[in-house]
mmCIF file with all atom_site columns, C-alpha atoms in Angstrom:
data_model
loop_
_atom_site.group_PDB
_atom_site.id
_atom_site.type_symbol
_atom_site.label_atom_id
_atom_site.label_alt_id
_atom_site.label_comp_id
_atom_site.label_asym_id
_atom_site.label_entity_id
_atom_site.label_seq_id
_atom_site.pdbx_PDB_ins_code
_atom_site.Cartn_x
_atom_site.Cartn_y
_atom_site.Cartn_z
_atom_site.occupancy
_atom_site.B_iso_or_equiv
_atom_site.pdbx_formal_charge
_atom_site.auth_seq_id
_atom_site.auth_comp_id
_atom_site.auth_asym_id
_atom_site.auth_atom_id
_atom_site.pdbx_PDB_model_num
ATOM 1   C CA . MET L 1 1   ? -0.783  -27.378 -15.220 1.00 0.00 ? 1   MET L CA 1
ATOM 2   C CA . ALA L 1 2   ? -1.192  -25.195 -18.289 1.00 0.00 ? 2   ALA L CA 1
ATOM 3   C CA . ASP L 1 3   ? -3.275  -22.044 -18.070 1.00 0.00 ? 3   ASP L CA 1
ATOM 4   C CA . ARG L 1 4   ? -6.641  -22.361 -19.814 1.00 0.00 ? 4   ARG L CA 1
ATOM 5   C CA . MET L 1 5   ? -6.799  -18.659 -20.626 1.00 0.00 ? 5   MET L CA 1
ATOM 6   C CA . THR L 1 6   ? -4.790  -16.652 -23.107 1.00 0.00 ? 6   THR L CA 1
ATOM 7   C CA . LYS L 1 7   ? -2.292  -14.187 -21.721 1.00 0.00 ? 7   LYS L CA 1
ATOM 8   C CA . GLU L 1 8   ? -4.681  -11.306 -22.547 1.00 0.00 ? 8   GLU L CA 1
ATOM 9   C CA . GLN L 1 9   ? -7.666  -13.008 -20.872 1.00 0.00 ? 9   GLN L CA 1
ATOM 10  C CA . ARG L 1 10  ? -5.626  -13.752 -17.742 1.00 0.00 ? 10  ARG L CA 1
ATOM 11  C CA . SER L 1 11  ? -4.390  -10.158 -17.608 1.00 0.00 ? 11  SER L CA 1
ATOM 12  C CA . LYS L 1 12  ? -7.940  -8.816  -17.900 1.00 0.00 ? 12  LYS L CA 1
ATOM 13  C CA . THR L 1 13  ? -9.210  -11.197 -15.209 1.00 0.00 ? 13  THR L CA 1
ATOM 14  C CA . MET L 1 14  ? -6.405  -10.352 -12.800 1.00 0.00 ? 14  MET L CA 1
ATOM 15  C CA . GLY L 1 15  ? -6.857  -6.628  -13.470 1.00 0.00 ? 15  GLY L CA 1
ATOM 16  C CA . THR L 1 16  ? -10.449 -6.733  -12.237 1.00 0.00 ? 16  THR L CA 1
ATOM 17  C CA . ILE L 1 17  ? -9.487  -8.052  -8.798  1.00 0.00 ? 17  ILE L CA 1
ATOM 18  C CA . ARG L 1 18  ? -9.805  -5.280  -6.226  1.00 0.00 ? 18  ARG L CA 1
ATOM 19  C CA . ALA L 1 19  ? -9.147  -7.138  -3.002  1.00 0.00 ? 19  ALA L CA 1
ATOM 20  C CA . GLN L 1 20  ? -8.277  -5.530  0.281   1.00 0.00 ? 20  GLN L CA 1
ATOM 21  C CA . SER L 1 21  ? -6.172  -7.397  2.769   1.00 0.00 ? 21  SER L CA 1
ATOM 22  C CA . LYS L 1 22  ? -7.493  -8.305  6.184   1.00 0.00 ? 22  LYS L CA 1
ATOM 23  C CA . LEU L 1 23  ? -4.617  -6.360  7.725   1.00 0.00 ? 23  LEU L CA 1
ATOM 24  C CA . GLU L 1 24  ? -5.558  -3.250  5.760   1.00 0.00 ? 24  GLU L CA 1
ATOM 25  C CA . ASN L 1 25  ? -9.130  -3.526  6.998   1.00 0.00 ? 25  ASN L CA 1
ATOM 26  C CA . LEU L 1 26  ? -8.013  -4.158  10.576  1.00 0.00 ? 26  LEU L CA 1
ATOM 27  C CA . PHE L 1 27  ? -5.716  -1.127  10.460  1.00 0.00 ? 27  PHE L CA 1
ATOM 28  C CA . SER L 1 28  ? -8.278  1.189   8.833   1.00 0.00 ? 28  SER L CA 1
ATOM 29  C CA . LYS L 1 29  ? -11.009 0.164   11.297  1.00 0.00 ? 29  LYS L CA 1
ATOM 30  C CA . ALA L 1 30  ? -8.651  0.918   14.191  1.00 0.00 ? 30  ALA L CA 1
ATOM 31  C CA . LEU L 1 31  ? -7.925  4.378   12.751  1.00 0.00 ? 31  LEU L CA 1
ATOM 32  C CA . TRP L 1 32  ? -11.633 5.009   12.159  1.00 0.00 ? 32  TRP L CA 1
ATOM 33  C CA . SER L 1 33  ? -12.414 4.054   15.760  1.00 0.00 ? 33  SER L CA 1
ATOM 34  C CA . LYS L 1 34  ? -9.920  6.716   16.901  1.00 0.00 ? 34  LYS L CA 1
ATOM 35  C CA . GLY L 1 35  ? -11.994 9.355   15.110  1.00 0.00 ? 35  GLY L CA 1
ATOM 36  C CA . ILE L 1 36  ? -9.905  9.748   11.963  1.00 0.00 ? 36  ILE L CA 1
ATOM 37  C CA . ARG L 1 37  ? -12.111 10.129  8.879   1.00 0.00 ? 37  ARG L CA 1
ATOM 38  C CA . PHE L 1 38  ? -10.685 9.170   5.518   1.00 0.00 ? 38  PHE L CA 1
ATOM 39  C CA . ARG L 1 39  ? -11.375 7.494   2.196   1.00 0.00 ? 39  ARG L CA 1
ATOM 40  C CA . LYS L 1 40  ? -10.013 4.081   1.278   1.00 0.00 ? 40  LYS L CA 1
ATOM 41  C CA . ASN L 1 41  ? -8.418  3.106   -2.031  1.00 0.00 ? 41  ASN L CA 1
ATOM 42  C CA . VAL L 1 42  ? -9.006  6.418   -3.789  1.00 0.00 ? 42  VAL L CA 1
ATOM 43  C CA . ARG L 1 43  ? -8.480  5.470   -7.429  1.00 0.00 ? 43  ARG L CA 1
ATOM 44  C CA . LYS L 1 44  ? -8.322  9.046   -8.692  1.00 0.00 ? 44  LYS L CA 1
ATOM 45  C CA . LEU L 1 45  ? -5.140  9.644   -6.666  1.00 0.00 ? 45  LEU L CA 1
ATOM 46  C CA . ARG L 1 46  ? -1.824  8.375   -8.005  1.00 0.00 ? 46  ARG L CA 1
ATOM 47  C CA . GLY L 1 47  ? -0.895  4.942   -6.711  1.00 0.00 ? 47  GLY L CA 1
ATOM 48  C CA . THR L 1 48  ? -4.384  4.362   -5.281  1.00 0.00 ? 48  THR L CA 1
ATOM 49  C CA . PRO L 1 49  ? -3.495  5.068   -1.648  1.00 0.00 ? 49  PRO L CA 1
ATOM 50  C CA . ASP L 1 50  ? -4.964  2.680   0.910   1.00 0.00 ? 50  ASP L CA 1
ATOM 51  C CA . ILE L 1 51  ? -5.986  5.652   3.051   1.00 0.00 ? 51  ILE L CA 1
ATOM 52  C CA . ALA L 1 52  ? -6.383  9.248   1.895   1.00 0.00 ? 52  ALA L CA 1
ATOM 53  C CA . ILE L 1 53  ? -7.334  12.445  3.689   1.00 0.00 ? 53  ILE L CA 1
ATOM 54  C CA . GLN L 1 54  ? -7.412  14.882  0.799   1.00 0.00 ? 54  GLN L CA 1
ATOM 55  C CA . LYS L 1 55  ? -8.322  17.909  2.928   1.00 0.00 ? 55  LYS L CA 1
ATOM 56  C CA . TYR L 1 56  ? -4.965  17.668  4.711   1.00 0.00 ? 56  TYR L CA 1
ATOM 57  C CA . LYS L 1 57  ? -3.025  16.192  1.766   1.00 0.00 ? 57  LYS L CA 1
ATOM 58  C CA . VAL L 1 58  ? -2.318  12.905  3.552   1.00 0.00 ? 58  VAL L CA 1
ATOM 59  C CA . VAL L 1 59  ? -1.861  9.550   1.845   1.00 0.00 ? 59  VAL L CA 1
ATOM 60  C CA . ILE L 1 60  ? -1.037  6.285   3.577   1.00 0.00 ? 60  ILE L CA 1
ATOM 61  C CA . PHE L 1 61  ? 0.049   3.088   1.889   1.00 0.00 ? 61  PHE L CA 1
ATOM 62  C CA . VAL L 1 62  ? 0.035   -0.300  3.622   1.00 0.00 ? 62  VAL L CA 1
ATOM 63  C CA . ASP L 1 63  ? 2.734   -2.290  1.839   1.00 0.00 ? 63  ASP L CA 1
ATOM 64  C CA . SER L 1 64  ? 2.748   -6.067  1.746   1.00 0.00 ? 64  SER L CA 1
ATOM 65  C CA . CYS L 1 65  ? 6.071   -7.623  2.697   1.00 0.00 ? 65  CYS L CA 1
ATOM 66  C CA . PHE L 1 66  ? 5.947   -9.890  -0.370  1.00 0.00 ? 66  PHE L CA 1
ATOM 67  C CA . TRP L 1 67  ? 4.653   -7.581  -3.109  1.00 0.00 ? 67  TRP L CA 1
ATOM 68  C CA . HIS L 1 68  ? 6.771   -4.605  -2.104  1.00 0.00 ? 68  HIS L CA 1
ATOM 69  C CA . GLY L 1 69  ? 9.929   -6.571  -1.276  1.00 0.00 ? 69  GLY L CA 1
ATOM 70  C CA . CYS L 1 70  ? 10.317  -5.954  2.439   1.00 0.00 ? 70  CYS L CA 1
ATOM 71  C CA . PRO L 1 71  ? 14.049  -5.956  3.291   1.00 0.00 ? 71  PRO L CA 1
ATOM 72  C CA . ILE L 1 72  ? 13.298  -8.018  6.424   1.00 0.00 ? 72  ILE L CA 1
ATOM 73  C CA . HIS L 1 73  ? 10.643  -10.547 5.357   1.00 0.00 ? 73  HIS L CA 1
ATOM 74  C CA . PHE L 1 74  ? 10.696  -10.878 1.578   1.00 0.00 ? 74  PHE L CA 1
ATOM 75  C CA . LYS L 1 75  ? 11.249  -14.483 0.517   1.00 0.00 ? 75  LYS L CA 1
ATOM 76  C CA . ARG L 1 76  ? 12.194  -14.862 -3.120  1.00 0.00 ? 76  ARG L CA 1
ATOM 77  C CA . PRO L 1 77  ? 10.126  -17.582 -4.840  1.00 0.00 ? 77  PRO L CA 1
ATOM 78  C CA . LYS L 1 78  ? 12.150  -20.586 -5.945  1.00 0.00 ? 78  LYS L CA 1
ATOM 79  C CA . SER L 1 79  ? 10.480  -20.941 -9.328  1.00 0.00 ? 79  SER L CA 1
ATOM 80  C CA . ASN L 1 80  ? 10.383  -18.399 -12.163 1.00 0.00 ? 80  ASN L CA 1
ATOM 81  C CA . GLN L 1 81  ? 12.912  -16.226 -10.340 1.00 0.00 ? 81  GLN L CA 1
ATOM 82  C CA . GLU L 1 82  ? 13.641  -13.902 -13.253 1.00 0.00 ? 82  GLU L CA 1
ATOM 83  C CA . PHE L 1 83  ? 9.960   -12.963 -13.474 1.00 0.00 ? 83  PHE L CA 1
ATOM 84  C CA . TRP L 1 84  ? 9.642   -12.363 -9.729  1.00 0.00 ? 84  TRP L CA 1
ATOM 85  C CA . ASP L 1 85  ? 12.872  -10.366 -9.524  1.00 0.00 ? 85  ASP L CA 1
ATOM 86  C CA . ALA L 1 86  ? 11.622  -8.063  -12.295 1.00 0.00 ? 86  ALA L CA 1
ATOM 87  C CA . LYS L 1 87  ? 8.124   -7.864  -10.785 1.00 0.00 ? 87  LYS L CA 1
ATOM 88  C CA . ILE L 1 88  ? 9.281   -6.916  -7.285  1.00 0.00 ? 88  ILE L CA 1
ATOM 89  C CA . ALA L 1 89  ? 11.908  -4.502  -8.661  1.00 0.00 ? 89  ALA L CA 1
ATOM 90  C CA . ARG L 1 90  ? 9.223   -2.744  -10.719 1.00 0.00 ? 90  ARG L CA 1
ATOM 91  C CA . ASN L 1 91  ? 6.904   -2.552  -7.687  1.00 0.00 ? 91  ASN L CA 1
ATOM 92  C CA . ARG L 1 92  ? 9.698   -0.919  -5.646  1.00 0.00 ? 92  ARG L CA 1
ATOM 93  C CA . GLU L 1 93  ? 10.449  1.466   -8.497  1.00 0.00 ? 93  GLU L CA 1
ATOM 94  C CA . ARG L 1 94  ? 6.765   2.395   -8.780  1.00 0.00 ? 94  ARG L CA 1
ATOM 95  C CA . ASP L 1 95  ? 6.634   3.042   -5.020  1.00 0.00 ? 95  ASP L CA 1
ATOM 96  C CA . LYS L 1 96  ? 9.523   5.500   -5.375  1.00 0.00 ? 96  LYS L CA 1
ATOM 97  C CA . GLU L 1 97  ? 7.808   7.210   -8.326  1.00 0.00 ? 97  GLU L CA 1
ATOM 98  C CA . VAL L 1 98  ? 4.587   7.579   -6.346  1.00 0.00 ? 98  VAL L CA 1
ATOM 99  C CA . ASP L 1 99  ? 6.482   8.893   -3.305  1.00 0.00 ? 99  ASP L CA 1
ATOM 100 C CA . SER L 1 100 ? 8.275   11.464  -5.482  1.00 0.00 ? 100 SER L CA 1
ATOM 101 C CA . TYR L 1 101 ? 4.981   12.574  -7.031  1.00 0.00 ? 101 TYR L CA 1
ATOM 102 C CA . TYR L 1 102 ? 3.393   13.284  -3.644  1.00 0.00 ? 102 TYR L CA 1
ATOM 103 C CA . ILE L 1 103 ? 6.530   14.928  -2.248  1.00 0.00 ? 103 ILE L CA 1
ATOM 104 C CA . GLU L 1 104 ? 6.624   17.289  -5.255  1.00 0.00 ? 104 GLU L CA 1
ATOM 105 C CA . LYS L 1 105 ? 2.962   18.170  -4.632  1.00 0.00 ? 105 LYS L CA 1
ATOM 106 C CA . ASP L 1 106 ? 3.647   18.858  -0.897  1.00 0.00 ? 106 ASP L CA 1
ATOM 107 C CA . TRP L 1 107 ? 1.567   15.941  0.327   1.00 0.00 ? 107 TRP L CA 1
ATOM 108 C CA . HIS L 1 108 ? 2.297   14.006  3.515   1.00 0.00 ? 108 HIS L CA 1
ATOM 109 C CA . ILE L 1 109 ? 3.033   10.405  2.632   1.00 0.00 ? 109 ILE L CA 1
ATOM 110 C CA . LEU L 1 110 ? 3.364   7.459   4.986   1.00 0.00 ? 110 LEU L CA 1
ATOM 111 C CA . ARG L 1 111 ? 4.254   3.887   4.075   1.00 0.00 ? 111 ARG L CA 1
ATOM 112 C CA . ILE L 1 112 ? 3.538   1.173   6.600   1.00 0.00 ? 112 ILE L CA 1
ATOM 113 C CA . TRP L 1 113 ? 4.862   -2.361  6.261   1.00 0.00 ? 113 TRP L CA 1
ATOM 114 C CA . GLU L 1 114 ? 2.491   -5.258  6.774   1.00 0.00 ? 114 GLU L CA 1
ATOM 115 C CA . HIS L 1 115 ? 4.774   -6.643  9.507   1.00 0.00 ? 115 HIS L CA 1
ATOM 116 C CA . GLU L 1 116 ? 4.445   -3.417  11.525  1.00 0.00 ? 116 GLU L CA 1
ATOM 117 C CA . ILE L 1 117 ? 0.690   -3.947  11.782  1.00 0.00 ? 117 ILE L CA 1
ATOM 118 C CA . ARG L 1 118 ? 1.132   -7.632  12.593  1.00 0.00 ? 118 ARG L CA 1
ATOM 119 C CA . ARG L 1 119 ? 3.759   -6.925  15.248  1.00 0.00 ? 119 ARG L CA 1
ATOM 120 C CA . ASN L 1 120 ? 1.892   -4.210  17.135  1.00 0.00 ? 120 ASN L CA 1
ATOM 121 C CA . LEU L 1 121 ? -1.363  -2.795  15.771  1.00 0.00 ? 121 LEU L CA 1
ATOM 122 C CA . ASP L 1 122 ? -1.860  -0.304  18.608  1.00 0.00 ? 122 ASP L CA 1
ATOM 123 C CA . GLU L 1 123 ? 1.640   1.154   18.298  1.00 0.00 ? 123 GLU L CA 1
ATOM 124 C CA . THR L 1 124 ? 1.275   1.456   14.513  1.00 0.00 ? 124 THR L CA 1
ATOM 125 C CA . VAL L 1 125 ? -2.108  3.161   14.862  1.00 0.00 ? 125 VAL L CA 1
ATOM 126 C CA . ASP L 1 126 ? -0.727  5.574   17.473  1.00 0.00 ? 126 ASP L CA 1
ATOM 127 C CA . SER L 1 127 ? 2.272   6.546   15.340  1.00 0.00 ? 127 SER L CA 1
ATOM 128 C CA . THR L 1 128 ? -0.041  6.985   12.333  1.00 0.00 ? 128 THR L CA 1
ATOM 129 C CA . LEU L 1 129 ? -2.313  9.242   14.424  1.00 0.00 ? 129 LEU L CA 1
ATOM 130 C CA . GLU L 1 130 ? 0.694   11.387  15.330  1.00 0.00 ? 130 GLU L CA 1
ATOM 131 C CA . PHE L 1 131 ? 1.651   11.585  11.650  1.00 0.00 ? 131 PHE L CA 1
ATOM 132 C CA . ILE L 1 132 ? -1.872  12.643  10.635  1.00 0.00 ? 132 ILE L CA 1
ATOM 133 C CA . GLN L 1 133 ? -2.191  15.182  13.458  1.00 0.00 ? 133 GLN L CA 1
ATOM 134 C CA . ALA L 1 134 ? 1.156   16.743  12.500  1.00 0.00 ? 134 ALA L CA 1
ATOM 135 C CA . ALA L 1 135 ? -0.042  17.030  8.889   1.00 0.00 ? 135 ALA L CA 1
ATOM 136 C CA . MET L 1 136 ? -3.291  18.649  10.040  1.00 0.00 ? 136 MET L CA 1
ATOM 137 C CA . ARG L 1 137 ? -1.366  21.369  11.922  1.00 0.00 ? 137 ARG L CA 1
ATOM 138 C CA . LYS L 1 138 ? 0.578   22.410  8.805   1.00 0.00 ? 138 LYS L CA 1
#
């Protein structure tokens, strides 16, 4: 089925979507319940981290296995493969650029795969707590 919008209209429409995944919300609520206070999706920080604790220079990104090309779970779409290869490659490249930016600025950066939260939420929350507490001591 042909798209009813022009390429520019579709781009504008898609750019306004600011959805949060259910897993992100589940993970952030679990952290909040452990007493960790943070801000979600801070747009003024590079890469719009899913969780940010600016006081301690901590940023946490929850990466989707599809959009960020998880080496374990990424399934390449069968149609329009050239587009998707370029899209996922650019997303990975952008992740590296964002990581480098925060490392240069002496921030503590953590990337969590979607499958880690799905597999064991409690373990992921506990390891994230340890990461945050270590950053707070520095």
